[in-house]
């Protein structure tokens, strides 16, 4: 399938291994990525809390660019982009007069947003468009004995109505379903659906790091080998800031955190090195050891 | 009639015993409420079960609990719906979170919830001179604040607040929504003072993490987080309140970063959120981050070129959008609570004709 691909900012900034691993994994899943390289930051909710119309217009600009491609849908690899863009789309799609107002602003750029774009995180595409049945068939290196804790990121699971969670689309369970389809063991721990704390890192640092530190500690207590997240901003607080979080919660952590495409890539036969795992602040030693033992066993 | 297994969290702090689970099988029609189930267990099996309730019609806000992990009103949750939330076998009912338990399912609302509500001066500080008759205000402004007025003080949002879990001092969703009820009210005379207080409080409006928990928790559609974002827009954009928690600086640094670069340039955002690389507040923060920056450099997560140079620049059309929208004399904000959805506003088929009698 062909998708208009919005990688977001952080995947090309402080988590370059996310963008890199998505590029490696896409062809293995038969996804053709049409990268929206002229599109802009989603605003991460911060621009919306400064000026809502500005955030809506910026995201309408990205949606309009996606609609100019021949992709079946627009795909992102960031929970925060998903949430921030869904919020703007809700307003744009609800009110025709407002949509006209925003489109007037975009007209100078030769862009126009048509109501009803389908914008999905890679996680949703995996489950809903590729399908777990097909994913299971593509697995070359099942994640047997790898104990993986899901970490969703708030923006992709709440508010439930806006992010399209219903009986047919239990999106708050998809990460567990994917881990299972890849052959891994799903670890149930207290923090899987909670907040990583990143949005308040500059405003209330202790509270922010306490959130990250507690979830990492809970995952350790539940015996997880690693966490996996579809959100690079969660990755910043859980991995990049992990040494500071450990100091705040007063315990040693050392919990590896993988990006979703890295976990998928691992099961599809790619090596931790190819997936950029050497770039993490917390070296994913358990995952590398697991991968080496599997390769040695073949 | 159907049978339901209720598993209730029991705890009596005065007993010195640890909390425990207590199971009872009740018989009711599936559309009856979890509250009726609890009251049946209390009436038939154990009169000592502690539950607070009054109206049984989702208006008094007394029976807030956690049902199969989700917050809500026991009187407003059907038994079959509650069952479907869990494993389909049992309905687990626990007291709300973030508040101390008085007994079983009853929490101490005074110790947390009401204390926070009191802290935001929850009454109108009327604009002077007080008119002889009524204040005249825009209809839309009053419709806007009716959303936060719909709050029934049940505490469900407080129970689920993830920021309060790590910072018990946080003003919290219910009290912040209450504050917006007055900040958004054109008759109130102290908008600036209220905003200033909430911005300067180290655990005030800028401690909200955008987790949307309160939005989903609220049984009345108050959208507390939406009200908090309104408070921030007013404080940061309209009143330009420069607070000591970096809320204002972070917001402005972020917007300027995107205006300049189109995409977020993280290496600039952190120091700029503290007031710029050489700002006295930024220096200790940057020093604290040094070990991480060094490790990032070693692992090639961060490259010096990427951190120092700006690999991308915002295109002209993007900057023009920023200028055009930011330079409008008044910020425009679509409020779906006021305007409704186009679908809601469509006239009903045939409504305009044939029904005049």
XYZ file of C-alpha atoms in Angstrom, chain A residues 6 8-10 12-17 38-41 43-54 57-58 61 87 90-91 93-99 101 105-106 109 111 154-155 157-162 193-195 197 199-205 207 210-211 214-215 235 239-244 278-283, chain B residues 162-163 165-168 202-203 206-213 215-216 223 225 229-230 232-234 236-237 243 245-247 250-252 254-255 258 262-267 269-270 273-274 285 288-289 292 295-296 299-302 306-307 315 317-318 321-322 324-326 328 330-336 339-343 345:
162
model
C 4.368 12.263 7.949
C 7.074 14.322 12.488
C 9.941 16.411 13.862
C 11.471 14.404 16.700
C 14.285 13.309 12.419
C 15.746 15.244 15.350
C 16.613 13.644 18.658
C 15.342 10.149 17.753
C 16.805 9.670 14.257
C 16.735 5.903 14.808
C 7.520 20.230 3.032
C 4.987 19.729 5.802
C 5.323 21.351 9.230
C 5.338 20.523 12.934
C 2.349 21.880 17.206
C 2.323 19.041 19.784
C -0.610 20.713 21.527
C 1.615 23.680 22.466
C 0.752 25.804 19.428
C -2.927 24.994 20.046
C -2.631 26.328 23.574
C -1.098 29.502 22.132
C -3.417 30.070 19.197
C -5.913 27.416 18.200
C -6.544 28.779 14.717
C -2.810 28.762 14.008
C -4.240 26.004 9.895
C -0.770 24.456 10.183
C -1.636 22.610 5.498
C -7.846 17.430 17.568
C -12.139 17.395 14.622
C -12.696 21.167 14.416
C -14.323 18.606 9.826
C -17.117 19.746 12.143
C -17.693 23.196 10.746
C -17.813 24.166 7.068
C -17.600 27.904 7.726
C -14.467 27.454 9.785
C -12.967 25.129 7.166
C -11.803 30.390 6.773
C -5.502 31.270 4.595
C -4.031 28.282 2.756
C 0.131 28.434 -0.862
C -3.402 24.327 -0.912
C -1.648 9.505 25.879
C -2.332 11.181 22.560
C -5.553 6.489 23.237
C -7.404 9.517 24.663
C -9.937 11.030 24.367
C -11.365 7.675 23.260
C -14.075 9.162 21.041
C -11.731 11.517 19.179
C -1.535 3.605 29.399
C -0.278 6.472 31.561
C 1.558 9.692 30.752
C 5.463 13.283 31.704
C 4.952 17.788 28.118
C 5.804 19.379 31.494
C 9.557 18.694 31.543
C 10.383 22.417 31.441
C 7.505 23.497 33.730
C 7.499 20.936 36.537
C 10.598 18.821 36.044
C 6.682 15.723 38.455
C 8.699 11.084 38.533
C 6.122 9.926 35.987
C 7.662 5.247 38.097
C 6.551 3.623 34.841
C 10.895 7.982 24.119
C 15.060 6.846 27.330
C 16.935 10.155 26.896
C 15.953 11.418 30.342
C 16.087 8.010 32.042
C 19.295 8.744 34.004
C 17.651 11.893 35.452
C 23.044 1.748 19.314
C 21.738 5.313 19.399
C 19.653 4.923 22.513
C 20.777 6.471 25.778
C 19.916 3.249 27.610
C 21.671 0.574 25.613
C -2.014 11.529 36.283
C -0.251 14.779 37.178
C -0.562 11.187 41.090
C 3.025 12.521 41.061
C 2.366 16.032 42.367
C -0.403 16.031 45.017
C 4.535 25.853 40.799
C 1.772 23.242 40.748
C 1.305 24.504 33.820
C 1.523 21.170 35.651
C -1.230 19.665 33.475
C 0.467 17.123 31.176
C -2.201 16.952 28.403
C -2.971 13.304 29.219
C -6.732 13.681 28.486
C -7.586 11.405 31.441
C -11.729 14.401 29.515
C -12.625 10.713 29.411
C -13.808 18.654 29.261
C -8.395 19.742 30.042
C -5.943 24.956 27.627
C -8.262 27.977 27.489
C -3.242 28.859 29.179
C -4.210 30.612 25.936
C -5.589 33.542 27.896
C 0.109 33.205 27.557
C -1.354 34.845 24.456
C 5.404 33.160 34.962
C 7.444 28.122 35.803
C 8.497 28.727 32.171
C 4.941 28.159 30.939
C 8.055 27.482 26.688
C 4.926 28.325 24.714
C 6.510 31.309 23.004
C 7.957 26.633 20.780
C 5.879 28.835 18.489
C 8.335 26.437 14.395
C 9.027 24.736 10.143
C 9.974 21.629 12.094
C 10.912 21.568 15.751
C 14.601 22.202 16.433
C 14.918 20.555 19.852
C 18.440 21.779 20.584
C 13.824 24.607 22.451
C 15.228 23.527 25.801
C 12.150 27.544 27.248
C 14.302 28.654 30.166
C 19.414 23.330 33.587
C 22.307 19.301 34.570
C 21.648 18.064 31.027
C 22.932 13.268 28.768
C 26.021 10.449 25.984
C 23.772 11.492 23.090
C 25.828 7.424 20.603
C 25.392 9.692 17.543
C 21.818 10.412 18.647
C 22.746 14.073 18.573
C 22.489 19.063 13.898
C 22.538 20.703 17.314
C 9.298 28.049 3.868
C 4.418 30.427 2.771
C 4.597 28.939 6.257
C 0.654 31.903 7.632
C 2.128 32.609 11.052
C -1.290 36.480 8.957
C -2.926 34.589 11.832
C -0.854 36.070 14.646
C -5.155 39.474 13.541
C -8.337 39.360 17.930
C -7.492 35.689 18.311
C -10.179 33.544 16.665
C -11.209 30.400 18.471
C -13.779 27.891 17.288
C -15.523 26.388 20.295
C -17.451 23.292 19.242
C -21.079 26.273 17.739
C -21.959 22.562 17.600
C -21.194 20.280 14.712
C -22.612 20.998 11.227
C -24.523 17.735 11.594
C -27.181 22.187 13.168
